[in-house]
Coordinates of C-alpha atoms in Angstrom, one line a residue:
M324 CA 2.8 28.2 -29.0
T325 CA 1.7 27.2 -32.5
H326 CA -1.8 27.7 -33.9
S327 CA -2.5 23.9 -33.8
I328 CA -1.4 23.7 -30.2
K329 CA -3.7 26.5 -29.2
F330 CA -6.5 24.9 -31.0
L331 CA -6.0 21.6 -29.3
V332 CA -5.9 23.1 -25.8
V333 CA -8.9 25.4 -26.4
A334 CA -11.0 22.9 -28.3
L335 CA -10.6 20.1 -25.9
F336 CA -12.1 22.3 -23.2
V337 CA -15.2 23.4 -25.2
V338 CA -16.1 20.4 -27.3
S339 CA -18.6 18.0 -25.8
M340 CA -18.3 14.7 -27.6
S341 CA -21.8 13.6 -26.7
T342 CA -23.3 16.6 -28.4
Y343 CA -22.7 15.6 -32.0
A344 CA -20.6 12.5 -32.0
T345 CA -22.2 9.1 -32.2
E346 CA -20.1 6.8 -34.3
K347 CA -17.1 8.8 -35.5
I348 CA -13.8 6.8 -35.2
V349 CA -10.4 8.1 -36.0
N350 CA -7.6 5.7 -37.0
A351 CA -4.1 6.9 -36.1
A352 CA -2.7 5.1 -39.2
D353 CA -4.5 7.7 -41.4
Y354 CA -2.4 10.4 -39.8
G355 CA 1.0 8.9 -40.6
L356 CA 1.5 6.6 -37.6
T357 CA 4.1 3.9 -38.2
Q358 CA 6.4 1.9 -36.1
E359 CA 9.4 3.7 -37.5
G360 CA 10.9 6.8 -35.8
D361 CA 9.1 9.0 -33.3
A362 CA 5.4 8.2 -33.0
V363 CA 4.6 11.4 -31.1
P364 CA 3.8 13.8 -34.1
A365 CA 1.4 11.3 -35.8
L366 CA -0.4 10.5 -32.5
R367 CA -0.7 14.2 -31.9
R368 CA -2.2 14.8 -35.3
A369 CA -4.7 11.9 -34.7
L370 CA -5.7 13.4 -31.4
E371 CA -6.3 16.8 -32.9
A372 CA -8.4 15.2 -35.6
C373 CA -10.5 13.6 -32.9
V374 CA -11.2 17.0 -31.4
E375 CA -11.9 18.6 -34.8
Q376 CA -14.2 15.8 -36.0
G377 CA -16.0 15.2 -32.6
A378 CA -14.8 11.6 -32.7
M379 CA -15.8 9.1 -30.0
K380 CA -12.8 6.8 -30.4
L381 CA -9.1 6.9 -31.4
I382 CA -7.9 3.6 -32.7
I383 CA -4.2 2.8 -32.7
P384 CA -3.2 -0.2 -34.8
K385 CA -1.2 -2.8 -32.8
G386 CA 2.5 -2.0 -32.8
I387 CA 5.5 -0.9 -30.8
Y388 CA 5.7 2.9 -30.9
N389 CA 8.8 4.8 -29.7
C390 CA 7.8 8.1 -28.1
F391 CA 10.3 10.9 -27.6
P392 CA 9.8 14.2 -25.7
G393 CA 11.2 16.5 -28.4
K394 CA 7.8 17.1 -30.1
A395 CA 5.4 16.3 -27.3
T396 CA 2.9 18.7 -25.8
E397 CA 4.4 20.6 -22.8
K398 CA 2.4 21.6 -19.8
Y399 CA 3.0 22.5 -16.2
L400 CA 1.6 19.7 -14.0
R401 CA 1.0 19.8 -10.3
V402 CA 1.1 16.1 -9.4
S403 CA 0.3 15.2 -5.8
N404 CA 2.8 12.8 -4.2
N405 CA 5.0 13.1 -7.3
D406 CA 7.2 16.0 -8.4
N407 CA 5.7 19.1 -10.0
G408 CA 7.1 20.7 -13.1
M409 CA 6.9 21.1 -16.9
K410 CA 6.0 17.8 -18.4
R411 CA 6.1 16.5 -22.0
I412 CA 2.9 14.5 -22.5
L413 CA 2.2 11.8 -25.1
F414 CA -1.6 11.9 -24.8
P415 CA -2.9 15.2 -23.4
L416 CA -6.7 14.8 -22.9
V417 CA -8.3 18.0 -21.7
G418 CA -12.0 18.5 -21.4
M419 CA -12.9 15.4 -23.4
R420 CA -16.4 13.9 -23.1
N421 CA -17.4 10.3 -24.1
F422 CA -14.1 9.5 -25.7
E423 CA -12.0 6.3 -25.9
I424 CA -8.4 5.5 -26.9
D425 CA -8.1 1.8 -28.0
G426 CA -4.5 0.8 -28.4
Q427 CA -5.4 -2.6 -29.8
G428 CA -2.5 -4.2 -28.0
S429 CA 0.1 -1.5 -28.7
Q430 CA 3.1 -0.7 -26.6
F431 CA 4.2 2.9 -26.1
M432 CA 7.9 2.9 -25.4
M433 CA 8.8 6.2 -23.7
H434 CA 12.2 7.9 -23.9
G435 CA 13.4 10.3 -21.2
H436 CA 11.2 12.4 -18.9
M437 CA 7.7 12.2 -20.2
V438 CA 4.1 11.5 -18.9
A439 CA 2.3 9.0 -21.1
V440 CA -1.3 10.1 -20.4
D441 CA -2.7 13.2 -18.8
V442 CA -6.5 13.2 -18.4
D443 CA -7.6 16.7 -17.2
N444 CA -11.2 17.8 -16.6
C445 CA -12.7 14.9 -18.6
E446 CA -15.9 12.9 -18.3
N447 CA -16.7 9.4 -19.5
V448 CA -13.2 8.6 -20.9
K449 CA -11.9 5.1 -21.5
L450 CA -8.3 4.0 -22.0
T451 CA -7.9 0.4 -23.2
N452 CA -5.7 -2.2 -24.7
F453 CA -2.2 -0.9 -24.5
S454 CA 1.0 -1.0 -22.4
I455 CA 3.5 1.7 -21.3
D456 CA 7.2 1.2 -20.8
W457 CA 10.4 3.2 -20.8
K458 CA 13.4 2.4 -22.9
K459 CA 15.8 3.1 -20.0
P460 CA 14.6 2.6 -16.4
F461 CA 14.9 5.4 -13.9
Y462 CA 16.9 3.3 -11.5
F463 CA 20.2 1.5 -11.3
Q464 CA 20.4 -2.3 -11.1
G465 CA 23.3 -4.7 -10.6
E466 CA 23.7 -8.3 -9.4
V467 CA 26.3 -9.3 -6.7
V468 CA 28.7 -11.8 -8.3
A469 CA 31.4 -11.8 -5.6
I470 CA 32.0 -10.7 -2.0
D471 CA 35.2 -10.1 0.0
E472 CA 34.8 -10.0 3.7
E473 CA 38.4 -8.9 4.3
S474 CA 38.1 -5.7 2.3
N475 CA 34.4 -5.3 3.1
S476 CA 33.5 -5.1 -0.6
F477 CA 31.3 -6.8 -3.1
D478 CA 31.3 -6.8 -7.0
L479 CA 28.3 -5.8 -9.0
K480 CA 27.5 -6.9 -12.6
V481 CA 25.6 -3.9 -13.9
H482 CA 22.3 -4.5 -15.7
E483 CA 22.7 -3.9 -19.4
E484 CA 20.0 -1.2 -19.5
C485 CA 21.8 0.9 -17.0
D486 CA 24.5 3.5 -17.7
Y487 CA 26.8 4.7 -15.0
E488 CA 30.0 6.6 -14.3
I489 CA 32.5 6.6 -11.4
V490 CA 33.6 10.1 -10.5
A491 CA 36.0 10.6 -7.6
H492 CA 35.3 7.0 -6.5
E493 CA 31.5 7.7 -6.4
L494 CA 29.1 5.5 -8.4
L495 CA 26.6 7.7 -10.3
F496 CA 24.0 6.2 -12.5
V497 CA 23.0 8.4 -15.5
E498 CA 20.5 8.7 -18.3
K499 CA 23.3 8.8 -20.9
A500 CA 26.9 7.6 -20.4
N501 CA 30.0 9.7 -20.8
K502 CA 28.3 13.1 -20.9
A503 CA 30.3 14.7 -18.1
I504 CA 27.0 16.3 -17.1
R505 CA 28.3 17.6 -13.7
T506 CA 30.1 20.4 -15.5
W507 CA 26.7 21.8 -16.7
K508 CA 24.8 21.6 -13.4
R509 CA 24.8 25.4 -12.9
W510 CA 24.7 26.4 -16.5
S511 CA 22.0 26.5 -19.2
I512 CA 22.4 23.3 -21.2
P513 CA 22.0 23.3 -25.0
L514 CA 18.7 21.6 -25.7
E515 CA 20.0 19.5 -28.6
D516 CA 22.7 18.0 -26.4
D517 CA 20.2 16.6 -23.9
Y518 CA 22.6 15.9 -21.0
G519 CA 20.0 14.1 -18.9
W520 CA 20.2 13.3 -15.3
E521 CA 22.4 11.6 -12.7
Q522 CA 21.7 10.0 -9.3
N523 CA 23.9 8.7 -6.5
I524 CA 23.6 5.3 -4.6
D525 CA 21.4 6.4 -1.8
W526 CA 17.8 5.1 -1.5
N527 CA 18.4 1.5 -2.3
I528 CA 16.9 -2.0 -1.8
W529 CA 18.1 -5.6 -2.4
Y530 CA 16.1 -8.1 -4.5
D531 CA 16.7 -11.8 -4.8
S532 CA 17.5 -12.8 -8.4
K533 CA 15.9 -16.3 -8.0
T534 CA 12.5 -15.1 -6.6
K535 CA 12.4 -11.6 -8.0
A536 CA 11.1 -10.6 -4.6
P537 CA 12.8 -8.3 -2.0
A538 CA 15.7 -10.3 -0.5
F539 CA 14.8 -11.7 2.9
N540 CA 16.1 -9.9 6.0
H541 CA 18.2 -7.5 4.0
S542 CA 17.8 -4.4 6.2
G543 CA 21.4 -4.6 7.5
S544 CA 22.8 -4.5 4.0
I545 CA 21.2 -1.3 2.9
L546 CA 24.0 0.9 1.3
R547 CA 25.0 4.3 2.7
S548 CA 27.2 6.9 1.0
Y549 CA 28.7 7.6 4.5
N550 CA 29.6 4.7 6.7
E551 CA 28.9 6.1 10.2
E552 CA 30.3 3.1 12.0
K553 CA 33.6 3.3 10.2
G554 CA 33.6 7.1 9.9
L555 CA 34.3 7.1 6.2
R556 CA 32.7 7.4 2.8
Y557 CA 32.2 4.4 0.6
H558 CA 34.1 4.2 -2.6
A559 CA 33.7 2.4 -5.9
E560 CA 36.1 1.1 -8.6
E561 CA 35.4 -0.2 -12.1
L562 CA 37.1 -3.5 -12.6
E563 CA 36.0 -3.7 -16.2
P564 CA 33.1 -2.2 -18.2
G565 CA 29.9 -3.4 -16.5
L566 CA 31.7 -4.7 -13.4
V567 CA 32.0 -2.5 -10.3
R568 CA 33.4 -3.1 -6.9
I569 CA 31.9 -1.3 -3.9
F570 CA 33.8 -0.8 -0.7
D571 CA 32.5 0.1 2.8
A572 CA 29.0 1.0 1.8
T573 CA 27.6 -1.5 4.3
N574 CA 29.0 -3.5 7.2
V575 CA 26.7 -6.4 6.5
L576 CA 27.7 -7.6 3.0
P577 CA 25.0 -8.8 0.7
K578 CA 24.7 -12.4 -0.6
T579 CA 25.9 -13.6 -4.0
G580 CA 22.8 -13.5 -6.3
W581 CA 21.2 -10.5 -4.6
V582 CA 20.4 -7.7 -6.9
L583 CA 20.9 -4.1 -5.9
V584 CA 18.3 -1.5 -7.0
V585 CA 19.0 2.2 -6.5
K586 CA 16.6 5.1 -7.0
G587 CA 19.1 7.8 -5.9
R588 CA 18.8 10.9 -3.9
K589 CA 20.7 13.4 -6.0
E590 CA 17.9 14.7 -8.2
L591 CA 14.1 14.5 -8.1
S592 CA 13.0 10.9 -8.7
R593 CA 9.2 11.2 -9.3
I594 CA 9.3 13.2 -12.4
S595 CA 7.6 10.9 -14.9
P596 CA 4.5 9.1 -13.7
A597 CA 2.9 7.0 -16.4
I598 CA -0.8 8.2 -16.1
H599 CA -2.1 11.3 -14.4
L600 CA -5.8 11.9 -13.8
F601 CA -7.1 15.3 -12.5
H602 CA -10.6 16.5 -11.9
N603 CA -12.3 13.9 -14.0
K604 CA -15.6 12.0 -13.7
N605 CA -16.2 8.4 -14.9
V606 CA -12.8 7.3 -16.2
T607 CA -12.1 3.6 -17.0
L608 CA -8.8 1.9 -17.7
Q609 CA -9.2 -1.6 -19.0
N610 CA -6.5 -4.0 -20.3
V611 CA -3.8 -1.5 -19.7
T612 CA -0.3 -2.4 -18.4
V613 CA 2.4 -0.2 -17.0
H614 CA 5.8 -1.9 -17.1
H615 CA 7.8 1.1 -15.7
A616 CA 7.5 4.7 -14.8
G617 CA 9.8 7.3 -13.1
G618 CA 7.2 7.9 -10.4
M619 CA 3.7 6.3 -10.0
G620 CA 2.0 4.0 -12.5
L621 CA -1.3 5.9 -12.0
I622 CA -2.0 9.0 -9.9
G623 CA -5.6 10.3 -9.6
E624 CA -6.5 13.6 -8.0
R625 CA -10.0 15.0 -7.3
C626 CA -11.6 12.4 -9.5
E627 CA -15.1 10.9 -9.2
N628 CA -15.5 7.3 -10.2
V629 CA -12.5 5.6 -11.6
S630 CA -12.6 1.9 -12.7
L631 CA -9.4 -0.2 -13.1
I632 CA -10.3 -3.5 -14.8
N633 CA -7.3 -5.7 -15.7
F634 CA -5.1 -2.7 -15.1
N635 CA -1.6 -4.0 -14.3
V636 CA 1.8 -2.9 -13.2
L637 CA 4.1 -5.8 -14.4
L638 CA 7.7 -6.5 -15.1
P639 CA 8.3 -6.6 -18.9
P640 CA 8.1 -10.1 -20.3
N641 CA 11.4 -11.9 -20.7
S642 CA 13.2 -9.1 -18.8
D643 CA 15.8 -9.2 -16.1
R644 CA 14.5 -6.1 -14.5
M645 CA 13.6 -6.3 -10.8
V646 CA 11.5 -3.2 -10.6
T647 CA 8.4 -1.8 -12.3
T648 CA 7.4 1.7 -11.1
S649 CA 9.8 3.7 -8.9
A650 CA 6.8 4.7 -6.7
D651 CA 3.2 3.4 -6.1
A652 CA 1.4 1.4 -8.7
T653 CA -1.8 3.4 -8.1
H654 CA -2.5 6.4 -5.8
F655 CA -5.7 8.4 -5.3
V656 CA -5.9 11.8 -3.4
N657 CA -9.1 13.6 -2.5
C658 CA -11.4 11.6 -4.8
K659 CA -15.0 10.6 -4.4
G660 CA -17.6 8.3 -5.9
L661 CA -16.2 4.7 -6.4
L662 CA -12.6 3.7 -7.0
Y663 CA -13.1 0.2 -8.4
Y664 CA -10.4 -2.4 -9.0
D665 CA -11.0 -5.8 -10.6
N666 CA -8.6 -8.5 -11.9
C667 CA -5.5 -6.3 -11.5
T668 CA -1.9 -7.4 -10.8
F669 CA 0.7 -5.1 -9.2
E670 CA 4.2 -6.4 -8.8
N671 CA 7.8 -5.2 -8.0
M672 CA 7.0 -1.5 -7.3
L673 CA 9.2 0.6 -5.1
D674 CA 6.1 1.6 -3.1
D675 CA 2.6 0.6 -2.5
A676 CA 0.0 -1.0 -4.7
G677 CA -2.8 1.4 -3.7
N678 CA -3.0 4.5 -1.5
F679 CA -6.3 6.2 -0.9
H680 CA -6.3 9.4 1.2
G681 CA -7.0 13.1 1.6
I682 CA -4.7 15.9 2.7
Y683 CA -4.3 17.8 5.9
T684 CA -3.5 21.5 5.4
K685 CA -2.2 23.5 8.3
V686 CA -4.2 26.5 9.5
V687 CA -1.7 29.3 9.7
D688 CA -3.8 32.4 10.2
L689 CA -7.3 33.9 10.7
V690 CA -7.7 36.4 7.9
D691 CA -11.1 37.7 9.0
D692 CA -14.2 36.5 10.8
Y693 CA -15.1 34.2 7.9
T694 CA -11.7 33.4 6.4
I695 CA -8.7 31.3 7.3
G696 CA -5.3 30.8 5.6
V697 CA -4.0 27.3 5.1
R698 CA -0.7 25.9 3.9
R699 CA 0.0 22.7 2.1
M700 CA 2.7 21.2 4.2
H701 CA 4.5 18.5 2.2
G702 CA 6.8 19.2 -0.7
Q703 CA 4.9 16.8 -2.9
Q704 CA 1.5 18.5 -2.2
T705 CA 2.4 21.9 -3.4
G706 CA -0.2 23.3 -5.8
F707 CA -2.7 20.5 -5.0
Q708 CA -6.3 21.7 -5.4
F709 CA -7.3 21.3 -1.8
A710 CA -10.8 22.8 -2.0
E711 CA -13.3 24.6 -4.2
P712 CA -16.5 26.5 -3.3
G713 CA -19.2 24.1 -2.1
D714 CA -16.8 21.8 -0.4
S715 CA -17.1 20.9 3.3
I716 CA -13.9 21.4 5.4
R717 CA -13.3 19.7 8.7
L718 CA -11.1 21.3 11.3
S719 CA -9.2 19.2 13.8
D720 CA -6.8 19.8 16.6
S721 CA -3.4 18.7 15.2
K722 CA -2.0 16.6 18.0
P723 CA -5.0 14.3 18.8
M724 CA -6.4 14.9 15.3
K725 CA -9.8 15.3 16.9
P726 CA -12.4 17.1 14.7
Y727 CA -14.3 20.0 16.3
T728 CA -16.2 21.6 13.4
T729 CA -17.1 21.3 9.7
L730 CA -17.8 24.3 7.6
K731 CA -18.8 25.0 3.9
V732 CA -16.5 26.9 1.6
V733 CA -17.8 29.8 -0.4
E734 CA -14.6 31.2 -1.8
T735 CA -11.0 30.1 -2.3
I736 CA -7.9 32.1 -3.3
D737 CA -4.6 30.5 -4.2
Y738 CA -1.8 32.9 -3.5
N739 CA 0.9 30.4 -4.6
E740 CA 1.5 26.7 -4.6
D741 CA 1.8 26.6 -0.8
Y742 CA -0.7 29.1 0.7
M743 CA -4.4 29.6 0.0
T744 CA -7.4 31.1 1.8
L745 CA -10.7 29.5 2.5
R746 CA -13.8 31.7 3.1
F747 CA -16.7 30.0 4.9
D748 CA -20.5 30.6 4.9
Q749 CA -20.4 31.2 8.7
K750 CA -18.1 32.8 11.1
I751 CA -15.0 30.9 12.0
S752 CA -13.4 33.6 14.3
G753 CA -15.1 32.3 17.5
I754 CA -14.6 28.7 16.7
L755 CA -11.0 28.3 15.5
H756 CA -8.6 26.5 17.8
A757 CA -4.9 27.1 17.9
N758 CA -2.8 24.4 16.2
S759 CA -5.5 23.3 13.8
V760 CA -5.4 21.3 10.6
A761 CA -8.1 21.1 7.9
D762 CA -9.1 18.4 5.5
N763 CA -11.8 18.1 2.9
V764 CA -14.7 15.8 3.8
S765 CA -16.6 16.3 0.5
W766 CA -14.0 14.2 -1.4
Q767 CA -14.0 10.8 0.4
A768 CA -14.0 7.9 -2.0
D769 CA -15.5 4.5 -1.7
V770 CA -13.0 1.7 -2.6
D771 CA -13.8 -1.7 -4.0
F772 CA -10.6 -3.7 -4.5
R773 CA -11.3 -7.3 -5.6
N774 CA -9.9 -10.3 -7.4
S775 CA -6.4 -8.8 -7.7
T776 CA -2.8 -9.7 -6.9
V777 CA -0.1 -7.7 -5.2
R778 CA 3.4 -9.2 -4.8
R779 CA 7.1 -8.6 -4.5
N780 CA 7.1 -4.9 -3.9
R781 CA 8.8 -2.6 -1.4
A782 CA 6.6 -1.1 1.3
R783 CA 2.9 -2.2 1.8
T784 CA 0.1 -3.6 -0.3
I785 CA -2.6 -1.0 0.4
L786 CA -2.9 2.2 2.5
I787 CA -6.5 3.3 3.4
S788 CA -7.4 6.7 4.8
T789 CA -10.8 7.4 3.4
Q790 CA -14.2 7.8 5.1
G791 CA -16.0 6.1 2.2
D792 CA -17.1 2.4 2.2
V793 CA -14.1 0.2 1.6
L794 CA -14.3 -3.5 0.5
I795 CA -11.1 -5.6 0.0
E796 CA -12.2 -9.0 -1.2
N797 CA -10.8 -12.1 -2.9
N798 CA -7.2 -10.9 -3.4
N799 CA -3.8 -12.4 -3.1
F800 CA -1.3 -10.2 -1.2
S801 CA 2.3 -11.4 -0.8
T802 CA 6.0 -10.8 -0.4
C803 CA 6.4 -7.1 0.3
T804 CA 9.0 -5.6 2.6
G805 CA 6.7 -4.1 5.2
N806 CA 3.2 -4.7 6.5
S807 CA 0.3 -5.5 4.2
I808 CA -2.6 -3.1 5.0
L809 CA -1.9 0.2 6.7
F810 CA -4.2 2.7 8.2
E811 CA -2.5 5.9 9.0
G812 CA -3.4 9.6 9.2
D813 CA -0.9 12.2 10.2
A814 CA -0.5 16.0 10.5
T815 CA 3.3 15.8 11.1
Y816 CA 5.0 14.6 7.9
W817 CA 3.0 13.3 4.9
H818 CA -0.1 15.2 6.1
E819 CA -2.3 12.5 4.7
S820 CA -5.9 12.3 6.0
G821 CA -8.0 10.8 7.3
P822 CA -10.0 8.4 9.5
V823 CA -11.8 5.3 8.1
E824 CA -15.4 4.6 9.1
N825 CA -16.4 1.4 7.3
V826 CA -13.9 -1.2 6.0
V827 CA -14.5 -4.8 5.3
I828 CA -11.5 -7.1 4.5
R829 CA -12.6 -10.6 3.7
N830 CA -11.7 -13.8 1.8
N831 CA -8.2 -12.7 0.9
H832 CA -4.9 -14.7 1.0
F833 CA -2.1 -13.0 2.8
K834 CA 1.4 -14.5 2.4
D835 CA 4.8 -13.5 3.8
F836 CA 5.3 -9.9 4.8
G837 CA 8.1 -7.9 6.4
L838 CA 10.8 -9.3 4.1
V839 CA 13.1 -6.4 4.9
N840 CA 13.6 -7.5 8.5
G841 CA 11.5 -10.7 8.8
N842 CA 8.6 -9.4 10.9
S843 CA 5.7 -7.1 9.9
Q844 CA 2.0 -7.0 10.6
I845 CA -0.8 -7.8 8.1
L846 CA -2.9 -5.1 9.7
R847 CA -1.3 -2.0 11.2
F848 CA -3.2 1.1 12.5
T849 CA -0.8 3.9 13.3
P850 CA -2.5 7.3 13.2
R851 CA -0.2 9.9 14.7
V852 CA -2.4 10.9 17.5
T853 CA -1.2 12.2 20.9
F854 CA -3.2 11.9 24.1
D855 CA -2.6 13.2 27.6
G856 CA -3.7 10.1 29.5
A857 CA -6.9 8.4 28.3
P858 CA -7.9 8.8 24.7
S859 CA -10.3 11.6 23.9
H860 CA -11.6 9.9 20.8
Y861 CA -10.9 7.1 18.4
Y862 CA -9.4 8.0 15.0
H863 CA -10.4 4.9 12.9
K864 CA -13.7 3.1 13.3
N865 CA -15.6 0.0 12.1
V866 CA -13.1 -2.4 10.5
I867 CA -13.9 -6.0 9.9
F868 CA -11.1 -8.5 9.0
E869 CA -12.8 -11.9 8.4
N870 CA -12.5 -15.2 6.6
N871 CA -8.9 -14.6 5.4
I872 CA -6.0 -17.0 5.1
C873 CA -2.8 -15.7 6.6
E874 CA 0.1 -17.8 5.5
V875 CA 3.0 -15.9 7.0
S876 CA 6.6 -16.2 8.3
S877 CA 6.1 -13.0 10.4
R878 CA 5.0 -13.6 14.0
V879 CA 3.3 -10.2 14.5
L880 CA -0.1 -10.0 12.8
V881 CA -2.0 -6.9 14.1
Y882 CA -1.0 -3.6 15.7
A883 CA -3.7 -1.1 16.4
N884 CA -3.7 2.3 18.0
S885 CA -6.8 4.4 18.3
V886 CA -9.4 2.1 16.7
E887 CA -13.1 1.7 17.7
N888 CA -15.0 -1.4 16.7
L889 CA -12.3 -3.6 15.2
V890 CA -13.4 -7.2 14.5
I891 CA -10.9 -10.0 13.6
K892 CA -13.1 -13.0 12.9
N893 CA -12.9 -16.5 11.4
N894 CA -9.4 -16.2 10.0
K895 CA -6.9 -19.0 9.5
I896 CA -3.2 -18.2 10.4
I897 CA -0.7 -20.8 9.2
P898 CA 3.1 -20.8 9.2
S899 CA 4.8 -20.2 5.9
K900 CA 6.9 -22.9 4.2
D901 CA 8.9 -20.4 2.0
Y902 CA 10.7 -18.2 4.5
P903 CA 12.3 -18.7 8.0
L904 CA 9.7 -18.3 10.7
S905 CA 10.1 -15.2 12.9
T906 CA 11.5 -15.8 16.4
S907 CA 10.4 -12.4 17.6
E908 CA 9.0 -12.2 21.2
A909 CA 6.7 -9.3 20.2
P910 CA 3.0 -9.9 20.7
V911 CA 1.1 -11.3 17.8
F912 CA -1.8 -8.9 18.5
E913 CA -1.2 -5.5 20.2
F914 CA -3.8 -2.9 20.9
K915 CA -3.6 0.6 22.4
N916 CA -6.1 3.4 23.0
S917 CA -8.8 1.3 21.4
K918 CA -12.4 0.4 22.1
D919 CA -14.5 -2.6 21.4
V920 CA -12.0 -5.0 19.9
R921 CA -13.3 -8.4 19.1
I922 CA -11.2 -11.5 18.3
E923 CA -13.4 -14.4 17.5
G924 CA -13.4 -17.8 15.8
N925 CA -9.8 -17.6 14.5
D926 CA -7.6 -20.6 14.0
Y927 CA -3.9 -19.9 14.8
Q928 CA -1.8 -22.9 13.7
W929 CA 1.7 -22.0 14.8
S930 CA 3.3 -24.3 17.3
E931 CA 3.5 -21.5 19.9
K932 CA 0.3 -19.8 21.0
A933 CA -0.4 -16.3 19.8
T934 CA -0.2 -13.6 22.5
I935 CA -2.5 -10.6 22.8
V936 CA -1.3 -7.5 24.6
T937 CA -3.6 -4.5 25.4
D938 CA -3.0 -1.3 27.3
Q939 CA -5.2 0.0 30.2
Y940 CA -7.4 2.0 27.8
T941 CA -8.4 -0.9 25.5
N942 CA -11.4 -3.3 26.1
M943 CA -11.8 -6.4 24.0
I944 CA -13.8 -9.6 23.6
L945 CA -11.9 -12.9 23.1
K946 CA -14.1 -15.8 22.0
K947 CA -13.9 -19.3 20.4
N948 CA -10.3 -19.0 19.1
K949 CA -7.7 -21.7 18.6
G950 CA -4.1 -21.1 19.6
I951 CA -4.7 -17.5 20.9
E952 CA -4.4 -16.3 24.5
K953 CA -4.4 -13.1 26.4
S954 CA -1.1 -12.1 27.8
N955 CA -0.7 -10.8 31.4
K956 CA 1.5 -8.0 30.4

C-alpha cells in the first residue's frame, strides 16, 4: 500500500468536514481530469485533495469518463445480497462528513469488475448529477431471427456489445472474445493478460423487442442446458460470426422477435453493484442514473436516512439493450430512519425495484447463560454486520416465526463471516427455545416511495419486510414478470425478516403483471409460517390498499396468508387492453390464516365477477363492492 493510499484511508476516517470546511470546493479538472484515457488516477487525486483541504464539494466537469480497474482503490467489501470479495472502487468515500460530489451531468463508463461508489461510515453526504454505465454488459443478449420446429432450433443474432465462444457445442458468453480462458481456470493468471470471465446459458429470460418488456407468457420457453424431457443436452452452432443456432434447449420454441437475455450460472454474477452504502447517516442521491451494473444499482446496509430524488435505473438512450441492472435497482438491509424515494424511474432490471428487509440469523448454540451463537444462513449474507452493542434482538420460533422475547446486546464477537456470538444484558439460558431465529428490531426503516415509475422488469416491483411506517403513493407500476408488491419473511432460504406493522398503499396505478405466465397478484403475502391447525399469531399486520387503479390482464389480484387487519378499499379494477386476459379459474382474492380482512367499496369491472375464497381460520367483512362475490368453496 502506497503512502498516498494509506493517507486517504486514514484521513477519511478522522477528518470531519464540518469542523473547518465551509466553502472549499475542489474541481477535478485541476488534478488532470480529461475525457482521454483512464479517468481513475485524476479522480483519485481530486478526492485525496478534498480530504487534505477539508473540502465540502468535489466538482467534476461534464464529460464522459472511462474508468478502468487497473489503478482503482482496492478493498474487501461484504455486500449483502450481492457477492463478497476484493473490489476495485472508483469513488471510495470513507468517514466523510458534509461532503458532496457534483458530476454536473457527467457519465462514468466503467470497464470490467468495479464498484462505482462505496460510501462507508459517512454522514451528510450527497451524490448528484451523474450517470453510471458499463462498456460491456454483464449479460448475453441475442434476438430470435428464425425458428425451425422440425429440428427444435432457433437462430439468434447476437447483440453487438456481447462476446461469445462456442466450445464443445456449448455457448459461453465472455468478457473478452478468443481468450481460451478455460485453460487458466485452475492456474494463476498473469494480471496484464486479464482473461476475464465466462458464463453459460443458464438463468435466462425472454424480452419482446417491440415493447422492451418481458415477453408475454414465455415461461415454457426458458432455456435449459439439459433437456430433461428429451434426455439430452442442448447444443449450439455458429452459422456465421454473430449468428448462432440453438438446438433442444427448450421444447417450446420462442417467437421471432423475442430477445434472449442470459445472466449465466457458471461464475458469480453479482460482483459489481454500482453503488454500495454501508453504515451511513443522511445520504442523498439526486439526479443520478444507473444504466447498468453487474449486481444491484444501489445496495444500502445499516444506514440511517437515505433519500433518492430523481434516482433512476434506465436503459441507455438510443440503445438496443433489454436490461439495466442484473439484480435489484435498489435494496436496503437492516436500515433505520427514513428511506425516501421521489420522482424515480426503475426499468428493465433482472430483479426488483426496491427490497426493504432485515435478516434472520439461526441460533446454533447457547454459549453461556448470557450468550448465544448465531449463524448467517444465506451465502449472500456472509459477513453482514448483523448487530452491535445497544441493538435489540428479537428471538422467534423458526417454523411459525412467532416472537417470544426481545433482548439488548452488550457485546458481539465475529468469529468469521458466518458465525458470531451475541451477549445480552440479561440471562438467556432459561428463555431460549430450540429451533430459534434472531432478527434485529433496532434497525427497522420507514419507507416513503412516491411519484415514481417501475416497469418492464423481471420479478416484482417492491418487497416490504420492515416494521417501520411504509407509504407507497402516486406511483406507476407495470409490466413485470411476477406479482407487484410482495410481503414475505422466511427462515428457510433467503432468511429475510420481518413482519410489517403499518403499510399504506394508495393512489397508485398498477398495470399488467405476471407476464412470465400471464397470471400474478398485485398484492401477495407469503411469509413462510407453519401452523399445526389454527394460527397461533399473525405475521403481517395493518395494511391498507386504497384508491388504486388496477388495469390488469391477470385475473388473480390478492393472495394473503397470515395477515391481520388487511383493508382493500375503494379500488378500481379494470381489464387491460394490452395483453390477453387471463382465463384462470383461480380465485381473484384468496385468504388463509388471516384475521379482520375488509374488502369495501371496490369497483371490479371485468365481465365475470371476482371470487373470494377464505379458509376456516379467516374472518372478513365484504361491503359495498361492485362485481365481487364470496365463493362457497
